[in-house]
Amino acid sequence: MTKFPDNFLWGGAVAAHQVEGAYDVEGKGLSVADVLTAGANGVARKITQGIEENEYYPSHEAIDFYHHYQEDIQLFKKLGLKAFRTSINWTRIFPKGIEEEPNEAGLKFYEDLFTELRKNNIEPIVTLSHFEIPYYLAEHFGGFKDKKVIDYFVRYAKTVMERYQHLVKYWLTFNEINNQADGQHPLHTWTNSGFVPQPGENKEEITIQASINELIASARAVKIGHEINPEFKIGCMMAYVPVYPYSANPEDVMAAQKVMQRRFFYNDIHVRGEIPAYALKMLERKGFHISYTPEELADLKEGTVDFISLSYYMSTAVTTLPEISGEAISETYPGAKIVRNPHVKASDWGWQIDPVGLRYVLNTLYERYNLPLFIVENGFGAYDQFSSDGKIHDDYRIAYLSAHIKEMMKAVLIDGVEVLGYTPWGVIDLVSFGTGEMEKRYGMIYVDKDNQGQGTLKREEKLSFDWYQKTIAENGANIFKEK
């Protein structure tokens, strides 16, 4: 067998704040993404206090999908997409997050969007919270540091699940919830949980508390969703960057296992419904006081997910060898450092390209949890240039995606892993989350806009569009024919 099952969901993925624009229309409130300025390759984005003059916020217009979604969906149909992953921007529904009644204009927009997708035989895959927590909740409650925000999220989730119960089957709760476990960048706690650690706070302790609160909120949403429509398939969403031992030194192997537990922590709770023993021991060892009640523990047990979705872009390595320099993470394992893997290449942004790592991740997750998997992000950010014939010949993107799809196929056809679908990231050019750039392009559809926000927003097909169209039409059978 050299192709996927006929019901395999080939698709594409975006997030509301990276494509929609229209950040202040029809009653929408500010989200945590709306106060992120533009950065650049090697230049961090800033989190501002509200909207400041003389700052450029790329999410405010993005690619104006809000007003262009009908024509974009026709391009998705031409491409052959069977699924389209996007998010509902929480602040279109509850502008501050605390309102008793939802914003009908926001509800209507997504109803129209999902109806249009369905009309074109494209399955919506919908994320409830993709870095779009209401700014008001971040400013006034510290986001998910405060347990009150659990109830606000659950009310939002219940509202949209009831409204779209006949339009949306596949739901994801929190996007890349485990990114904040690394604790390396304030963007991760800001966009995942709605807070920036303050001087004097124990960043690790409050991140764990906020994470537990989010996991409780997720579990309650899963339980309510299944009550609304038992046919719903509700999953979690994890960022998976596998961390390999740099060497066969047993200390490196042990360090890799302990680093990966930081990511498995979230999945273990989403899937098993309980806080794992290694985490409880870590909390005890560090003297952390994390608040949760018996009722909340019961919520975790009753709200486990139906499948695991994941993003996969790269891998990295860890070592304890003193002669190798790297980013110290000795609090995770004595002497441990994150280092570059010398056996793989890297992109212009330093992301290590490792297609085999995707097969490794799929096998690891399936063996650990025995649940269906869904690859909802995988892609290659690059500087795209028009050639003399007026087209973008993005062979590098085709090579990246083809190599990863091939490893995904091995996981399915050789290893027996159950994979529901594959929705590469940024099927259409969008604002990069990490840098705020437009010119870090992922799409198979080009959008005429630059890093300064200038451009016509005209959409054009890249060479990768034709290639992916063929891949979908042949259900992946072409991949193993490629040289």
CSV table of C-alpha atoms in Angstrom, one decimal:
chain,number,residue,atom,x,y,z
A,1,MET,CA,0.0,0.0,0.0
A,2,THR,CA,1.5,3.3,-1.1
A,3,LYS,CA,-1.2,5.8,-0.3
A,4,PHE,CA,-3.3,7.0,2.6
A,5,PRO,CA,-6.9,5.9,3.5
A,6,ASP,CA,-9.5,7.6,1.4
A,7,ASN,CA,-10.9,9.6,4.4
A,8,PHE,CA,-7.5,11.1,5.2
A,9,LEU,CA,-7.9,14.8,5.8
A,10,TRP,CA,-5.4,16.7,3.6
A,11,GLY,CA,-5.7,20.3,4.5
A,12,GLY,CA,-4.1,23.6,5.5
A,13,ALA,CA,-3.8,25.6,8.7
A,14,VAL,CA,-3.9,29.2,9.9
A,15,ALA,CA,-4.8,31.1,13.0
A,16,ALA,CA,-7.4,33.9,13.3
A,17,HIS,CA,-5.0,36.6,14.5
A,18,GLN,CA,-2.5,35.8,11.8
A,19,VAL,CA,-4.9,36.1,8.9
A,20,GLU,CA,-8.2,37.8,9.7
A,21,GLY,CA,-7.2,41.4,10.4
A,22,ALA,CA,-10.3,43.5,11.0
A,23,TYR,CA,-9.1,43.7,14.6
A,24,ASP,CA,-11.6,46.3,15.8
A,25,VAL,CA,-14.6,45.8,13.6
A,26,GLU,CA,-18.2,44.7,14.5
A,27,GLY,CA,-17.6,44.7,18.2
A,28,LYS,CA,-14.4,42.8,18.4
A,29,GLY,CA,-12.2,43.4,21.4
A,30,LEU,CA,-8.5,43.5,21.8
A,31,SER,CA,-6.7,40.1,22.2
A,32,VAL,CA,-3.2,39.5,23.5
A,33,ALA,CA,-2.1,39.1,19.9
A,34,ASP,CA,-3.3,42.6,19.1
A,35,VAL,CA,-0.7,44.3,21.3
A,36,LEU,CA,2.3,42.4,19.7
A,37,THR,CA,4.4,44.7,17.5
A,38,ALA,CA,6.3,43.6,14.4
A,39,GLY,CA,9.7,42.1,14.9
A,40,ALA,CA,12.2,40.7,12.4
A,41,ASN,CA,14.7,37.8,12.0
A,42,GLY,CA,16.7,38.2,15.2
A,43,VAL,CA,14.5,41.1,16.5
A,44,ALA,CA,12.0,40.2,19.2
A,45,ARG,CA,8.4,41.4,19.1
A,46,LYS,CA,7.3,43.7,21.9
A,47,ILE,CA,4.2,43.4,24.1
A,48,THR,CA,2.8,46.9,24.6
A,49,GLN,CA,0.4,48.2,27.2
A,50,GLY,CA,-2.6,48.6,25.0
A,51,ILE,CA,-2.3,50.1,21.5
A,52,GLU,CA,0.6,52.6,21.3
A,53,GLU,CA,1.0,55.3,18.6
A,54,ASN,CA,4.0,54.9,16.2
A,55,GLU,CA,4.0,51.1,16.6
A,56,TYR,CA,3.1,48.7,13.9
A,57,TYR,CA,0.9,45.8,14.9
A,58,PRO,CA,0.7,43.3,12.0
A,59,SER,CA,-2.3,41.4,13.3
A,60,HIS,CA,-4.5,44.5,12.9
A,61,GLU,CA,-4.9,44.0,9.1
A,62,ALA,CA,-2.9,40.7,8.6
A,63,ILE,CA,-4.0,39.5,5.1
A,64,ASP,CA,-7.6,40.7,5.7
A,65,PHE,CA,-9.0,37.1,5.5
A,66,TYR,CA,-12.1,38.6,7.3
A,67,HIS,CA,-13.1,40.3,4.1
A,68,HIS,CA,-11.4,37.9,1.6
A,69,TYR,CA,-12.4,34.5,3.0
A,70,GLN,CA,-14.8,33.6,0.2
A,71,GLU,CA,-12.3,34.1,-2.6
A,72,ASP,CA,-9.6,32.3,-0.4
A,73,ILE,CA,-11.9,29.4,0.1
A,74,GLN,CA,-12.3,29.1,-3.7
A,75,LEU,CA,-8.5,28.8,-3.9
A,76,PHE,CA,-8.6,26.2,-1.1
A,77,LYS,CA,-11.2,24.3,-3.1
A,78,LYS,CA,-9.0,24.5,-6.3
A,79,LEU,CA,-6.1,23.2,-4.2
A,80,GLY,CA,-8.3,20.3,-3.3
A,81,LEU,CA,-8.3,20.8,0.5
A,82,LYS,CA,-10.4,18.4,2.5
A,83,ALA,CA,-9.9,20.2,5.7
A,84,PHE,CA,-9.0,23.8,6.9
A,85,ARG,CA,-7.8,24.5,10.4
A,86,THR,CA,-8.4,27.9,11.8
A,87,SER,CA,-9.3,29.4,15.2
A,88,ILE,CA,-12.2,31.4,16.6
A,89,ASN,CA,-10.9,34.7,17.9
A,90,TRP,CA,-12.3,34.7,21.4
A,91,THR,CA,-12.6,38.5,21.4
A,92,ARG,CA,-15.0,38.5,18.4
A,93,ILE,CA,-17.4,36.5,20.6
A,94,PHE,CA,-16.7,38.0,24.1
A,95,PRO,CA,-14.8,41.3,23.5
A,96,LYS,CA,-13.5,41.5,27.0
A,97,GLY,CA,-14.1,37.9,28.0
A,98,ILE,CA,-16.4,38.8,30.9
A,99,GLU,CA,-19.6,39.6,29.1
A,100,GLU,CA,-22.8,37.7,30.0
A,101,GLU,CA,-24.0,37.7,26.4
A,102,PRO,CA,-21.9,37.1,23.2
A,103,ASN,CA,-21.4,39.4,20.3
A,104,GLU,CA,-23.8,38.3,17.6
A,105,ALA,CA,-21.8,39.9,14.8
A,106,GLY,CA,-18.8,37.7,15.8
A,107,LEU,CA,-20.9,34.6,16.0
A,108,LYS,CA,-22.4,35.3,12.6
A,109,PHE,CA,-19.0,35.8,11.0
A,110,TYR,CA,-17.8,32.3,12.0
A,111,GLU,CA,-21.1,30.8,11.1
A,112,ASP,CA,-20.8,32.2,7.6
A,113,LEU,CA,-17.1,31.1,7.4
A,114,PHE,CA,-17.8,27.5,8.5
A,115,THR,CA,-20.9,27.3,6.2
A,116,GLU,CA,-18.8,28.5,3.3
A,117,LEU,CA,-16.2,25.8,4.0
A,118,ARG,CA,-18.9,23.1,4.3
A,119,LYS,CA,-20.5,24.3,1.0
A,120,ASN,CA,-17.1,23.6,-0.7
A,121,ASN,CA,-16.7,20.2,1.0
A,122,ILE,CA,-13.9,21.4,3.3
A,123,GLU,CA,-14.0,20.1,6.9
A,124,PRO,CA,-13.4,22.9,9.5
A,125,ILE,CA,-10.9,22.1,12.2
A,126,VAL,CA,-11.4,24.7,14.9
A,127,THR,CA,-9.1,25.8,17.7
A,128,LEU,CA,-10.8,27.5,20.6
A,129,SER,CA,-7.8,29.4,21.9
A,130,HIS,CA,-4.9,30.1,19.5
A,131,PHE,CA,-3.0,32.8,21.3
A,132,GLU,CA,-6.1,35.0,21.3
A,133,ILE,CA,-7.0,35.4,25.0
A,134,PRO,CA,-8.9,38.7,25.6
A,135,TYR,CA,-6.5,41.5,26.5
A,136,TYR,CA,-8.9,42.6,29.2
A,137,LEU,CA,-8.5,39.2,31.0
A,138,ALA,CA,-4.7,39.5,30.7
A,139,GLU,CA,-4.7,43.0,32.0
A,140,HIS,CA,-7.2,42.6,34.9
A,141,PHE,CA,-6.8,39.0,36.0
A,142,GLY,CA,-3.3,38.0,34.9
A,143,GLY,CA,-4.9,35.6,32.4
A,144,PHE,CA,-5.1,32.0,33.6
A,145,LYS,CA,-3.1,32.8,36.7
A,146,ASP,CA,-6.6,33.5,38.1
A,147,LYS,CA,-9.0,30.7,38.3
A,148,LYS,CA,-11.9,33.0,37.4
A,149,VAL,CA,-10.7,32.9,33.9
A,150,ILE,CA,-11.5,29.1,33.8
A,151,ASP,CA,-15.2,30.0,33.9
A,152,TYR,CA,-14.9,32.7,31.3
A,153,PHE,CA,-13.2,30.3,28.9
A,154,VAL,CA,-15.8,27.6,29.6
A,155,ARG,CA,-18.7,30.0,28.9
A,156,TYR,CA,-17.0,31.0,25.6
A,157,ALA,CA,-16.4,27.4,24.6
A,158,LYS,CA,-20.0,26.4,25.4
A,159,THR,CA,-21.3,29.3,23.4
A,160,VAL,CA,-19.5,28.5,20.2
A,161,MET,CA,-19.9,24.7,20.5
A,162,GLU,CA,-23.6,25.2,20.8
A,163,ARG,CA,-23.8,27.6,17.9
A,164,TYR,CA,-21.7,25.5,15.5
A,165,GLN,CA,-22.6,22.0,16.7
A,166,HIS,CA,-23.9,21.1,13.2
A,167,LEU,CA,-21.0,22.8,11.3
A,168,VAL,CA,-17.9,21.8,13.2
A,169,LYS,CA,-17.0,18.2,14.1
A,170,TYR,CA,-13.3,18.6,15.1
A,171,TRP,CA,-12.3,20.9,17.9
A,172,LEU,CA,-9.0,21.7,19.6
A,173,THR,CA,-8.9,23.5,23.0
A,174,PHE,CA,-5.6,25.3,23.5
A,175,ASN,CA,-3.0,25.7,20.8
A,176,GLU,CA,0.6,24.6,21.7
A,177,ILE,CA,-0.2,24.8,25.4
A,178,ASN,CA,3.1,23.2,26.2
A,179,ASN,CA,5.3,25.9,24.7
A,180,GLN,CA,5.2,27.9,27.9
A,181,ALA,CA,6.9,25.0,29.7
A,182,ASP,CA,10.2,26.0,28.1
A,183,GLY,CA,10.0,29.3,29.9
A,184,GLN,CA,12.5,31.0,27.5
A,185,HIS,CA,10.4,33.7,26.0
A,186,PRO,CA,7.7,36.0,27.5
A,187,LEU,CA,5.6,35.6,24.4
A,188,HIS,CA,4.9,32.0,25.4
A,189,THR,CA,3.3,32.8,28.7
A,190,TRP,CA,1.6,35.9,27.3
A,191,THR,CA,-0.1,34.2,24.4
A,192,ASN,CA,-0.7,30.8,26.0
A,193,SER,CA,-1.9,32.0,29.5
A,194,GLY,CA,-2.2,35.7,29.3
A,195,PHE,CA,0.5,36.9,31.7
A,196,VAL,CA,4.0,38.2,31.7
A,197,PRO,CA,6.1,37.2,34.8
A,198,GLN,CA,6.7,40.1,37.1
A,199,PRO,CA,9.9,40.8,39.1
A,200,GLY,CA,10.0,38.8,42.3
A,201,GLU,CA,7.6,36.1,41.0
A,202,ASN,CA,8.7,32.5,40.6
A,203,LYS,CA,8.1,32.2,36.9
A,204,GLU,CA,8.2,28.4,36.8
A,205,GLU,CA,5.7,28.1,39.7
A,206,ILE,CA,3.2,30.5,38.3
A,207,THR,CA,3.5,29.0,34.8
A,208,ILE,CA,2.6,25.6,36.2
A,209,GLN,CA,-0.4,27.1,38.1
A,210,ALA,CA,-1.7,28.9,35.0
A,211,SER,CA,-1.1,25.7,33.0
A,212,ILE,CA,-3.1,23.6,35.5
A,213,ASN,CA,-5.9,26.1,35.3
A,214,GLU,CA,-5.9,25.9,31.5
A,215,LEU,CA,-6.0,22.2,31.6
A,216,ILE,CA,-9.0,22.3,33.9
A,217,ALA,CA,-10.7,24.7,31.5
A,218,SER,CA,-9.9,22.4,28.6
A,219,ALA,CA,-11.3,19.4,30.4
A,220,ARG,CA,-14.5,21.2,31.3
A,221,ALA,CA,-14.9,22.3,27.7
A,222,VAL,CA,-14.3,18.7,26.4
A,223,LYS,CA,-17.0,17.4,28.8
A,224,ILE,CA,-19.5,20.1,27.8
A,225,GLY,CA,-18.7,19.6,24.1
A,226,HIS,CA,-19.5,15.9,24.3
A,227,GLU,CA,-22.8,16.7,26.0
A,228,ILE,CA,-23.7,19.2,23.3
A,229,ASN,CA,-22.9,16.8,20.5
A,230,PRO,CA,-21.7,13.3,21.2
A,231,GLU,CA,-20.3,13.1,17.7
A,232,PHE,CA,-17.8,15.9,18.4
A,233,LYS,CA,-14.1,14.9,18.2
A,234,ILE,CA,-12.3,17.1,20.6
A,235,GLY,CA,-8.5,17.1,20.9
A,236,CYS,CA,-5.6,18.8,22.5
A,237,MET,CA,-2.8,20.6,20.5
A,238,MET,CA,0.9,20.2,21.4
A,239,ALA,CA,4.1,21.6,19.9
A,240,TYR,CA,6.5,18.8,19.5
A,241,VAL,CA,10.1,19.5,19.2
A,242,PRO,CA,11.8,16.2,20.0
A,243,VAL,CA,14.9,16.5,22.1
A,244,TYR,CA,17.5,13.8,21.3
A,245,PRO,CA,20.4,12.8,23.4
A,246,TYR,CA,23.5,14.5,21.8
A,247,SER,CA,25.5,11.3,22.5
A,248,ALA,CA,25.1,7.8,23.7
A,249,ASN,CA,26.4,8.9,27.1
A,250,PRO,CA,23.8,7.7,29.6
A,251,GLU,CA,23.6,11.1,31.2
A,252,ASP,CA,22.6,12.6,27.8
A,253,VAL,CA,20.0,9.9,27.4
A,254,MET,CA,18.6,10.7,30.8
A,255,ALA,CA,18.7,14.4,30.2
A,256,ALA,CA,16.7,14.0,27.0
A,257,GLN,CA,14.0,12.0,28.9
A,258,LYS,CA,13.7,14.6,31.6
A,259,VAL,CA,13.5,17.5,29.1
A,260,MET,CA,10.7,15.7,27.1
A,261,GLN,CA,8.7,15.3,30.4
A,262,ARG,CA,8.2,19.0,30.3
A,263,ARG,CA,6.2,18.5,27.1
A,264,PHE,CA,4.6,15.2,28.0
A,265,PHE,CA,3.2,16.8,31.2
A,266,TYR,CA,0.5,18.5,29.3
A,267,ASN,CA,-0.4,15.5,27.1
A,268,ASP,CA,-0.4,13.2,30.1
A,269,ILE,CA,-3.1,15.3,31.8
A,270,HIS,CA,-5.1,15.9,28.6
A,271,VAL,CA,-5.1,12.2,27.8
A,272,ARG,CA,-4.9,10.4,31.1
A,273,GLY,CA,-6.8,12.9,33.2
A,274,GLU,CA,-4.4,13.1,36.1
A,275,ILE,CA,-1.2,14.9,37.1
A,276,PRO,CA,1.7,12.5,36.5
A,277,ALA,CA,3.9,11.2,39.3
A,278,TYR,CA,7.1,12.7,37.9
A,279,ALA,CA,5.4,16.2,38.0
A,280,LEU,CA,4.0,15.7,41.6
A,281,LYS,CA,7.5,14.7,42.7
A,282,MET,CA,9.0,17.8,41.0
A,283,LEU,CA,6.5,20.1,42.7
A,284,GLU,CA,7.4,18.5,46.0
A,285,ARG,CA,11.1,18.8,45.4
A,286,LYS,CA,10.9,22.5,44.4
A,287,GLY,CA,8.5,23.4,47.2
A,288,PHE,CA,5.9,24.7,44.7
A,289,HIS,CA,2.3,25.2,46.0
A,290,ILE,CA,-0.1,24.6,43.2
A,291,SER,CA,-3.7,25.0,43.9
A,292,TYR,CA,-6.3,22.5,42.7
A,293,THR,CA,-9.4,21.0,44.4
A,294,PRO,CA,-10.7,17.4,44.4
A,295,GLU,CA,-13.5,18.7,42.1
A,296,GLU,CA,-11.0,20.1,39.7
A,297,LEU,CA,-9.1,16.8,39.7
A,298,ALA,CA,-12.4,15.1,38.9
A,299,ASP,CA,-12.8,17.5,36.0
A,300,LEU,CA,-9.5,16.5,34.6
A,301,LYS,CA,-10.5,12.8,34.7
A,302,GLU,CA,-13.9,13.4,33.1
A,303,GLY,CA,-12.7,15.7,30.3
A,304,THR,CA,-10.0,13.6,28.5
A,305,VAL,CA,-9.5,14.2,24.8
A,306,ASP,CA,-10.5,12.1,21.8
A,307,PHE,CA,-7.3,12.6,19.8
A,308,ILE,CA,-3.9,14.4,19.9
A,309,SER,CA,-3.1,17.1,17.4
A,310,LEU,CA,0.4,18.5,17.1
A,311,SER,CA,2.7,20.9,15.4
A,312,TYR,CA,6.0,19.7,14.1
A,313,TYR,CA,8.7,21.9,12.6
A,314,MET,CA,12.1,20.8,14.0
A,315,SER,CA,14.1,18.8,16.5
A,316,THR,CA,17.0,19.7,18.8
A,317,ALA,CA,19.4,17.9,21.1
A,318,VAL,CA,20.6,18.0,24.7
A,319,THR,CA,23.9,17.1,26.3
A,320,THR,CA,25.7,17.1,29.6
A,321,LEU,CA,29.2,16.9,28.1
A,322,PRO,CA,31.3,19.7,29.5
A,323,GLU,CA,33.2,20.3,26.3
A,324,ILE,CA,30.0,21.1,24.3
A,325,SER,CA,28.6,24.6,24.7
A,326,GLY,CA,24.9,25.3,24.6
A,327,GLU,CA,21.9,26.8,26.4
A,328,ALA,CA,22.0,25.7,30.0
A,329,ILE,CA,18.9,24.0,31.4
A,330,SER,CA,20.5,22.6,34.6
A,331,GLU,CA,17.3,23.1,36.5
A,332,THR,CA,15.8,20.3,34.4
A,333,TYR,CA,18.7,18.0,34.7
A,334,PRO,CA,22.2,18.7,36.2
A,335,GLY,CA,24.6,20.0,33.7
A,336,ALA,CA,22.1,19.8,30.8
A,337,LYS,CA,22.4,22.1,27.8
A,338,ILE,CA,20.3,22.4,24.7
A,339,VAL,CA,22.6,22.2,21.6
A,340,ARG,CA,22.3,22.0,17.8
A,341,ASN,CA,22.2,18.6,16.3
A,342,PRO,CA,25.2,18.4,13.9
A,343,HIS,CA,23.4,15.8,11.8
A,344,VAL,CA,20.7,18.0,10.4
A,345,LYS,CA,20.5,21.3,8.5
A,346,ALA,CA,18.7,24.5,9.5
A,347,SER,CA,16.5,27.1,7.9
A,348,ASP,CA,17.3,30.8,7.6
A,349,TRP,CA,15.7,31.3,11.0
A,350,GLY,CA,17.8,28.6,12.6
A,351,TRP,CA,15.1,25.9,12.8
A,352,GLN,CA,16.7,22.5,12.4
A,353,ILE,CA,15.1,20.5,9.5
A,354,ASP,CA,14.6,16.9,10.5
A,355,PRO,CA,11.9,15.0,8.6
A,356,VAL,CA,12.7,11.7,10.3
A,357,GLY,CA,11.9,13.5,13.6
A,358,LEU,CA,8.3,13.6,12.6
A,359,ARG,CA,8.1,9.8,12.2
A,360,TYR,CA,9.9,9.5,15.6
A,361,VAL,CA,7.3,11.9,17.2
A,362,LEU,CA,4.3,10.0,15.7
A,363,ASN,CA,5.6,6.7,16.9
A,364,THR,CA,6.5,8.0,20.4
A,365,LEU,CA,3.1,9.6,20.9
A,366,TYR,CA,1.1,6.7,19.5
A,367,GLU,CA,3.0,4.2,21.7
A,368,ARG,CA,2.5,6.4,24.8
A,369,TYR,CA,-1.2,7.2,24.4
A,370,ASN,CA,-2.8,4.9,21.8
A,371,LEU,CA,-5.0,7.7,20.5
A,372,PRO,CA,-5.4,9.0,16.9
A,373,LEU,CA,-3.0,11.7,16.0
A,374,PHE,CA,-3.5,14.8,13.7
A,375,ILE,CA,-0.6,16.8,12.3
A,376,VAL,CA,-2.2,20.3,12.3
A,377,GLU,CA,1.0,22.3,11.7
A,378,ASN,CA,4.1,21.5,9.6
A,379,GLY,CA,5.8,24.0,7.3
A,380,PHE,CA,8.8,25.9,6.0
A,381,GLY,CA,9.2,29.6,6.5
A,382,ALA,CA,11.3,31.2,3.8
A,383,TYR,CA,12.0,34.3,1.7
A,384,ASP,CA,10.1,33.8,-1.5
A,385,GLN,CA,11.1,35.6,-4.7
A,386,PHE,CA,9.4,35.9,-8.0
A,387,SER,CA,11.3,34.5,-11.0
A,388,SER,CA,11.5,36.1,-14.4
A,389,ASP,CA,8.5,34.1,-15.5
A,390,GLY,CA,6.4,35.9,-12.8
A,391,LYS,CA,6.0,32.8,-10.6
A,392,ILE,CA,7.5,31.8,-7.3
A,393,HIS,CA,9.4,28.5,-7.8
A,394,ASP,CA,9.5,27.4,-4.1
A,395,ASP,CA,11.1,24.1,-4.7
A,396,TYR,CA,12.7,24.3,-1.2
A,397,ARG,CA,9.2,24.3,0.3
A,398,ILE,CA,8.2,21.3,-1.8
A,399,ALA,CA,11.3,19.5,-0.8
A,400,TYR,CA,10.6,20.2,2.9
A,401,LEU,CA,6.9,19.2,2.8
A,402,SER,CA,7.6,16.1,0.6
A,403,ALA,CA,10.2,14.8,3.0
A,404,HIS,CA,8.0,15.2,6.0
A,405,ILE,CA,5.0,13.7,4.2
A,406,LYS,CA,7.1,10.7,3.3
A,407,GLU,CA,8.1,10.1,6.9
A,408,MET,CA,4.4,10.5,7.9
A,409,MET,CA,3.5,7.9,5.4
A,410,LYS,CA,6.1,5.5,6.8
A,411,ALA,CA,4.6,6.1,10.3
A,412,VAL,CA,1.2,5.2,8.9
A,413,LEU,CA,2.0,2.4,6.4
A,414,ILE,CA,4.9,0.8,8.1
A,415,ASP,CA,4.6,1.5,11.8
A,416,GLY,CA,0.8,1.3,12.1
A,417,VAL,CA,0.3,4.8,13.6
A,418,GLU,CA,-3.3,6.2,13.2
A,419,VAL,CA,-3.0,9.7,11.7
A,420,LEU,CA,-6.3,11.5,10.9
A,421,GLY,CA,-4.9,14.2,8.7
A,422,TYR,CA,-2.2,16.7,7.7
A,423,THR,CA,-2.8,20.4,7.5
A,424,PRO,CA,0.5,22.2,6.7
A,425,TRP,CA,1.0,25.6,8.4
A,426,GLY,CA,0.2,28.7,6.5
A,427,VAL,CA,-1.4,27.2,3.5
A,428,ILE,CA,-1.8,30.9,2.5
A,429,ASP,CA,0.9,33.5,3.5
A,430,LEU,CA,0.2,35.0,6.9
A,431,VAL,CA,1.8,37.0,9.7
A,432,SER,CA,4.6,34.9,11.4
A,433,PHE,CA,3.8,34.5,15.0
A,434,GLY,CA,7.4,34.4,16.2
A,435,THR,CA,8.6,37.5,14.4
A,436,GLY,CA,5.5,39.3,13.2
A,437,GLU,CA,6.9,39.2,9.6
A,438,MET,CA,5.0,38.7,6.4
A,439,GLU,CA,8.2,38.0,4.5
A,440,LYS,CA,8.8,34.8,6.5
A,441,ARG,CA,6.4,33.0,4.2
A,442,TYR,CA,4.9,29.6,4.7
A,443,GLY,CA,2.1,29.6,2.1
A,444,MET,CA,1.4,27.8,-1.1
A,445,ILE,CA,-0.6,30.9,-1.9
A,446,TYR,CA,1.3,34.2,-2.1
A,447,VAL,CA,-0.2,37.4,-0.6
A,448,ASP,CA,1.2,40.7,-1.7
A,449,LYS,CA,2.2,42.3,1.5
A,450,ASP,CA,5.5,43.2,3.1
A,451,ASN,CA,6.9,43.5,6.6
A,452,GLN,CA,6.0,47.2,6.7
A,453,GLY,CA,2.3,46.4,5.9
A,454,GLN,CA,2.5,47.6,2.3
A,455,GLY,CA,0.9,45.7,-0.6
A,456,THR,CA,-2.2,45.0,-2.6
A,457,LEU,CA,-3.1,41.8,-0.8
A,458,LYS,CA,-3.4,40.1,-4.2
A,459,ARG,CA,-3.3,36.3,-4.0
A,460,GLU,CA,-1.2,34.2,-6.3
A,461,GLU,CA,-0.4,30.5,-6.6
A,462,LYS,CA,3.1,29.4,-6.0
A,463,LEU,CA,4.7,26.3,-7.6
A,464,SER,CA,4.1,24.4,-4.3
A,465,PHE,CA,0.3,25.0,-4.9
A,466,ASP,CA,0.5,22.8,-8.0
A,467,TRP,CA,2.5,20.1,-6.2
A,468,TYR,CA,0.2,20.0,-3.2
A,469,GLN,CA,-2.8,19.9,-5.4
A,470,LYS,CA,-1.3,16.8,-7.1
A,471,THR,CA,-0.4,15.2,-3.7
A,472,ILE,CA,-4.0,15.5,-2.5
A,473,ALA,CA,-5.5,14.3,-5.8
A,474,GLU,CA,-3.2,11.2,-5.7
A,475,ASN,CA,-3.7,10.8,-1.9
A,476,GLY,CA,0.0,10.9,-1.4
A,477,ALA,CA,0.8,8.2,-3.9
A,478,ASN,CA,3.1,10.6,-5.8
A,479,ILE,CA,5.4,11.1,-2.8
A,480,PHE,CA,7.3,7.8,-3.1
A,481,LYS,CA,7.7,8.4,-6.9
A,482,GLU,CA,9.6,11.6,-6.3
A,483,LYS,CA,13.4,11.5,-6.5
